[in-house]
Coordinates of C-alpha atoms and ligand atoms in Angstrom, one line a residue:
M215 CA -0.1 0.3 -0.1
A216 CA 1.5 3.0 -1.6
K217 CA 2.2 6.1 1.9
F218 CA 1.9 9.5 1.6
Q219 CA 5.4 12.1 2.5
N220 CA 3.7 14.5 3.5
I221 CA 0.5 17.2 3.7
M222 CA 1.1 18.7 0.4
E223 CA 0.8 14.9 -1.3
I224 CA -2.6 14.5 0.5
L225 CA -3.9 17.8 -0.8
K226 CA -2.7 17.6 -4.3
V227 CA -5.3 13.9 -4.6
L228 CA -7.9 16.8 -2.9
P229 CA -10.5 18.8 -5.1
K230 CA -9.3 22.2 -2.7
T231 CA -12.7 23.1 -2.8
N232 CA -13.3 23.1 1.1
C233 CA -16.6 22.2 0.6
R234 CA -16.4 21.0 4.4
Q235 CA -18.4 17.4 3.5
C236 CA -15.3 16.2 5.7
R237 CA -16.0 17.9 8.7
E238 CA -13.4 20.0 8.4
K239 CA -13.4 23.9 7.9
T240 CA -10.9 23.3 4.9
C241 CA -9.1 20.7 2.1
M242 CA -5.6 21.6 3.5
A243 CA -6.9 21.2 7.4
F244 CA -7.9 17.6 6.0
A245 CA -4.5 16.1 5.1
A246 CA -3.3 16.8 8.1
A247 CA -5.7 15.2 9.5
V248 CA -5.8 12.1 7.2
F249 CA -1.6 12.8 7.8
K250 CA -1.1 12.9 11.8
G251 CA -3.7 9.1 11.3
E252 CA -6.9 11.2 12.4
K253 CA -8.9 10.9 9.2
E254 CA -9.6 8.5 6.5
L255 CA -9.3 9.5 3.3
A256 CA -11.7 8.3 1.6
L257 CA -13.8 10.9 3.9
C258 CA -13.8 12.5 1.2
P259 CA -15.9 12.2 -1.6
Y260 CA -14.0 13.9 -4.3
V261 CA -11.2 11.4 -4.0
P262 CA -11.3 9.3 -7.0
A263 CA -12.2 5.6 -6.6
E264 CA -8.3 4.4 -7.7
V265 CA -6.1 6.8 -5.5
I266 CA -8.6 5.5 -2.2
E267 CA -7.4 2.0 -3.6
K268 CA -4.2 3.1 -4.2
Y269 CA -3.1 4.5 -1.0
G270 CA -6.4 2.3 1.2
T271 CA -9.6 3.4 3.0
Q272 CA -8.7 3.2 6.3
K273 CA -7.3 6.1 8.2
L274 CA -2.8 5.6 8.3
K275 CA -1.4 5.0 11.4
T276 CA -1.2 7.1 13.8
R277 CA 2.0 8.9 13.0
N278 CA 4.4 10.7 15.0
I279 CA 5.3 14.6 14.0
D280 CA 9.0 14.7 15.1
E281 CA 10.1 11.2 14.5
D282 CA 9.4 11.9 10.6
L283 CA 11.0 15.4 11.5
D284 CA 14.0 14.1 12.8
N285 CA 13.8 11.5 9.1
A286 CA 13.3 14.5 7.3
V287 CA 16.6 16.7 9.4
N288 CA 18.7 12.7 8.1
Q289 CA 17.6 13.3 4.9
L290 CA 18.2 17.0 4.5
K291 CA 21.6 15.7 5.4
Q292 CA 22.6 13.5 2.5
K293 CA 21.1 16.3 0.1
I294 CA 23.2 18.8 1.6
R295 CA 26.8 16.7 1.6
Q296 CA 25.7 16.4 -2.6
T297 CA 25.4 20.4 -2.0
D298 CA 28.5 22.7 -3.4
L299 CA 28.5 24.5 0.1
A300 CA 30.5 27.1 -1.1
A301 CA 28.6 27.9 -4.5
A302 CA 25.3 28.2 -1.0
A303 CA 26.8 30.2 0.7
G304 CA 26.9 32.7 -1.9
R305 CA 23.4 32.1 -2.0
T306 CA 22.1 31.8 1.4
G307 CA 23.6 34.8 3.0
G308 CA 26.3 32.1 5.1
R309 CA 29.9 31.7 5.1
Y310 CA 32.0 29.7 4.2
D311 CA 35.6 28.3 5.9
G312 CA 36.6 26.1 3.4
Q313 CA 35.2 22.6 6.1
K314 CA 31.5 24.1 6.5
L315 CA 28.8 26.5 5.0
T316 CA 28.4 29.3 8.3
L317 CA 24.8 31.7 8.4
K318 CA 24.3 33.8 11.3
V319 CA 20.4 32.7 13.3
M320 CA 19.1 34.9 14.7
G321 CA 23.1 36.4 15.8
K322 CA 24.3 32.7 16.4
D323 CA 26.8 30.3 14.1
F324 CA 24.8 27.3 12.7
G325 CA 26.9 25.4 11.1
V326 CA 27.5 22.6 8.1
D327 CA 29.4 20.6 7.0
A328 CA 30.4 19.2 3.7
D329 CA 29.1 15.4 5.3
G330 CA 25.6 17.5 6.8
N331 CA 27.3 17.4 10.8
L332 CA 26.3 20.2 12.2
H333 CA 28.0 23.4 14.3
T334 CA 25.8 25.0 16.3
D335 CA 25.8 26.4 20.1
I336 CA 21.9 26.6 19.8
H337 CA 19.4 23.4 21.4
A338 CA 17.7 23.5 17.4
N339 CA 15.0 21.4 17.8
P340 CA 14.3 19.5 14.4
W341 CA 11.4 22.1 13.6
V342 CA 14.4 24.7 13.8
T343 CA 17.4 21.9 11.7
A344 CA 15.3 21.2 8.9
P345 CA 14.5 24.9 7.9
I346 CA 18.1 25.5 8.4
L347 CA 18.7 23.3 6.0
N348 CA 16.2 23.5 3.7
Y349 CA 16.6 27.6 3.5
I350 CA 21.0 26.0 2.5
L351 CA 19.7 23.6 -0.5
C352 CA 17.2 25.5 -1.7
C353 CA 17.4 29.9 -1.0
Q354 CA 17.7 31.2 -4.2
G355 CA 19.3 34.1 -3.5
T356 CA 16.5 36.4 -3.7
P357 CA 17.4 40.0 -2.5
L358 CA 14.7 40.7 0.7
T359 CA 12.4 44.5 -0.5
G360 CA 11.8 45.5 3.2
Q361 CA 8.2 45.1 3.1
W362 CA 6.6 43.1 5.4
T363 CA 3.2 40.6 4.0
S364 CA 2.0 38.5 5.7
M365 CA 1.9 34.6 5.4
R366 CA -1.6 34.2 3.9
E367 CA -0.9 36.1 1.1
L368 CA 2.4 35.0 -0.3
P369 CA 2.2 33.3 -3.5
S370 CA 1.4 30.2 -1.4
G371 CA 0.6 31.4 1.5
K372 CA -4.0 30.0 1.4
D373 CA -3.6 27.0 2.1
W374 CA -1.0 27.1 4.9
Y375 CA -2.2 30.5 6.8
H376 CA -5.1 28.7 8.5
F377 CA -2.3 26.0 10.1
F378 CA 0.3 29.3 10.7
Q379 CA -1.4 31.1 12.3
H380 CA -3.0 27.9 15.3
Q381 CA 0.9 26.9 15.1
C382 CA 2.3 29.8 15.7
E383 CA 0.9 33.1 16.0
K384 CA -2.2 32.1 18.7
A385 CA 0.8 30.3 20.8
L386 CA 3.1 32.8 20.4
K387 CA 0.0 35.6 21.6
K388 CA -0.5 32.6 24.4
L389 CA 2.8 33.0 25.2
A390 CA 3.2 37.4 25.0
D391 CA 1.1 37.8 27.5
S392 CA 1.2 35.6 30.5
Y393 CA 5.3 35.6 29.7
T394 CA 6.1 39.9 29.8
D395 CA 9.4 39.7 29.3
L396 CA 9.4 37.5 26.2
F397 CA 10.1 40.8 23.6
E398 CA 13.0 41.9 26.0
D399 CA 14.5 38.4 25.2
L400 CA 13.2 37.9 21.8
V401 CA 16.3 41.4 21.9
H402 CA 18.6 39.5 24.5
L403 CA 19.3 36.3 24.1
F404 CA 18.3 36.0 20.4
D405 CA 19.5 39.0 18.3
G406 CA 16.1 41.7 17.8
K407 CA 15.5 45.1 17.7
Q408 CA 12.8 46.1 18.5
V409 CA 12.1 49.0 15.5
E410 CA 9.5 51.5 15.2
N411 CA 5.6 50.0 15.7
H412 CA 4.2 48.7 12.8
Y413 CA -0.1 48.5 11.9
Q414 CA 0.0 50.1 15.1
S415 CA 0.5 48.3 17.5
D416 CA 2.5 48.2 20.8
V417 CA 6.0 46.3 20.2
S418 CA 7.3 45.1 16.5
V419 CA 10.8 43.0 17.2
V420 CA 13.0 41.8 14.3
L421 CA 14.2 38.6 13.8
R422 CA 16.7 37.1 12.1
P423 CA 16.1 33.3 11.3
L424 CA 18.0 33.5 8.4
P425 CA 19.9 36.0 6.6
L426 CA 17.3 36.3 3.7
V427 CA 14.0 35.9 5.8
P428 CA 13.6 38.1 8.7
L429 CA 9.9 37.8 10.6
L430 CA 8.5 40.1 12.1
I431 CA 6.7 40.2 15.6
C432 CA 3.2 42.0 15.8
Y433 CA 1.9 42.3 19.1
W434 CA -0.5 44.7 20.7
R435 CA -2.2 45.1 24.2
A436 CA -5.0 43.1 26.3
E437 CA -7.6 46.8 26.2
E438 CA -10.7 47.7 27.2
G439 CA -13.7 45.5 25.4
M440 CA -10.5 44.9 23.0
A441 CA -8.9 40.9 23.4
S442 CA -4.8 40.3 22.3
N443 CA -3.2 39.6 19.8
L444 CA -0.4 39.2 17.8
N445 CA 0.9 38.5 14.1
L446 CA 3.9 37.0 12.5
F447 CA 4.7 38.9 9.0
F448 CA 7.4 37.5 6.2
D449 CA 8.9 40.6 3.7
T450 CA 7.6 39.3 -0.1
T451 CA 10.5 38.0 -0.7
A452 CA 9.9 34.9 2.1
E453 CA 8.6 31.7 -0.4
E454 CA 11.1 31.8 -2.9
N455 CA 13.4 32.4 0.1
L456 CA 12.9 30.0 2.2
G457 CA 9.5 28.0 0.5
I458 CA 5.4 28.6 1.8
Q459 CA 6.9 24.5 4.1
G460 CA 9.6 25.6 5.3
L461 CA 8.6 28.8 6.2
Y462 CA 5.5 27.1 8.2
A463 CA 7.9 24.1 9.8
L464 CA 10.2 27.7 10.5
G465 CA 7.3 29.5 12.7
T466 CA 6.7 26.8 14.5
G467 CA 10.4 25.0 15.0
I468 CA 10.6 29.0 17.0
T469 CA 7.2 28.7 18.7
R470 CA 8.4 25.7 20.6
M471 CA 11.8 27.3 20.6
F472 CA 9.9 30.4 22.7
Q473 CA 8.2 28.6 24.6
K474 CA 11.0 26.1 26.2
L475 CA 13.1 29.5 26.8
A476 CA 9.3 30.3 29.4
Q477 CA 9.5 26.8 31.2
R478 CA 13.3 27.9 31.6
H479 CA 12.2 31.2 33.2
G480 CA 9.6 29.6 35.3
V481 CA 6.1 30.8 33.0
P482 CA 3.4 27.6 33.9
V483 CA 2.9 25.0 31.9
S484 CA -1.1 25.5 31.4
S485 CA -0.1 29.5 30.8
I486 CA 2.0 28.1 27.6
N487 CA 0.5 25.1 25.8
Ligands
LIG290 S1 -14.5 16.8 1.2 FE1 -13.1 16.8 0.6 S2 -13.2 18.6 -0.8 FE2 -14.5 19.3 0.7 S3 -13.6 20.3 2.1 FE3 -13.2 18.0 2.9 S4 -11.8 17.2 1.6 FE4 -11.6 19.7 1.0

């Protein structure tokens, strides 16, 4: 029986009409539920019979997404072994010292050598490592425009925004609501730059998770009758330099990193997750 390797493969066999007959809000949400083993592919009445036959009517075995990511990181390391790191340094805004390519990741060095070994002090979870390696492999080197845009407005962002909003923006908002030193820590520990307030936010901080993929975090504090809010913005070139899946993974990885940081500072887990 064939197996889907990722959510996008499942999405490709769906009509993308978001008709909700599968009781998910979008085809993308349904694809993710199938990938996680929570829904059967056959619950979408529009999947052709031959596809159901190929992939089976049963739910996929419940998958451990972190395990999948570890596998993805190992596959990316293998591709790194076939990559010209000196040329990649030119495209990615990194530097090559004859042995390894080093990128600045939120102010800290992240190196990878020709054997795919990582050299870094960052406590990088696979959600962060995978997009960094992907960036080295796929970054087109498109210069930044300096113009910010939301994930939803990126060329392929519409399908991913629902997940991104849930996994990253809402999770970070919850974190910012309870961990009041968050933005100060982003500036001091992760080389963030407090910038002029964008979109009339109360706090605007720019991070550089990758040289050609800056991230703008805007936070609005709760006010009388108004809940707090947090949005993330990318440079308009972000998809060319990391790809939409890479941006989603990066946002999720950064969110997890900051959640761990907050826990280390004594913020209760219940206020974070
Ligand atoms: S039933 Fe199929 S087409 Fe309709 S939303 Fe669900 S996955 Fe998409």
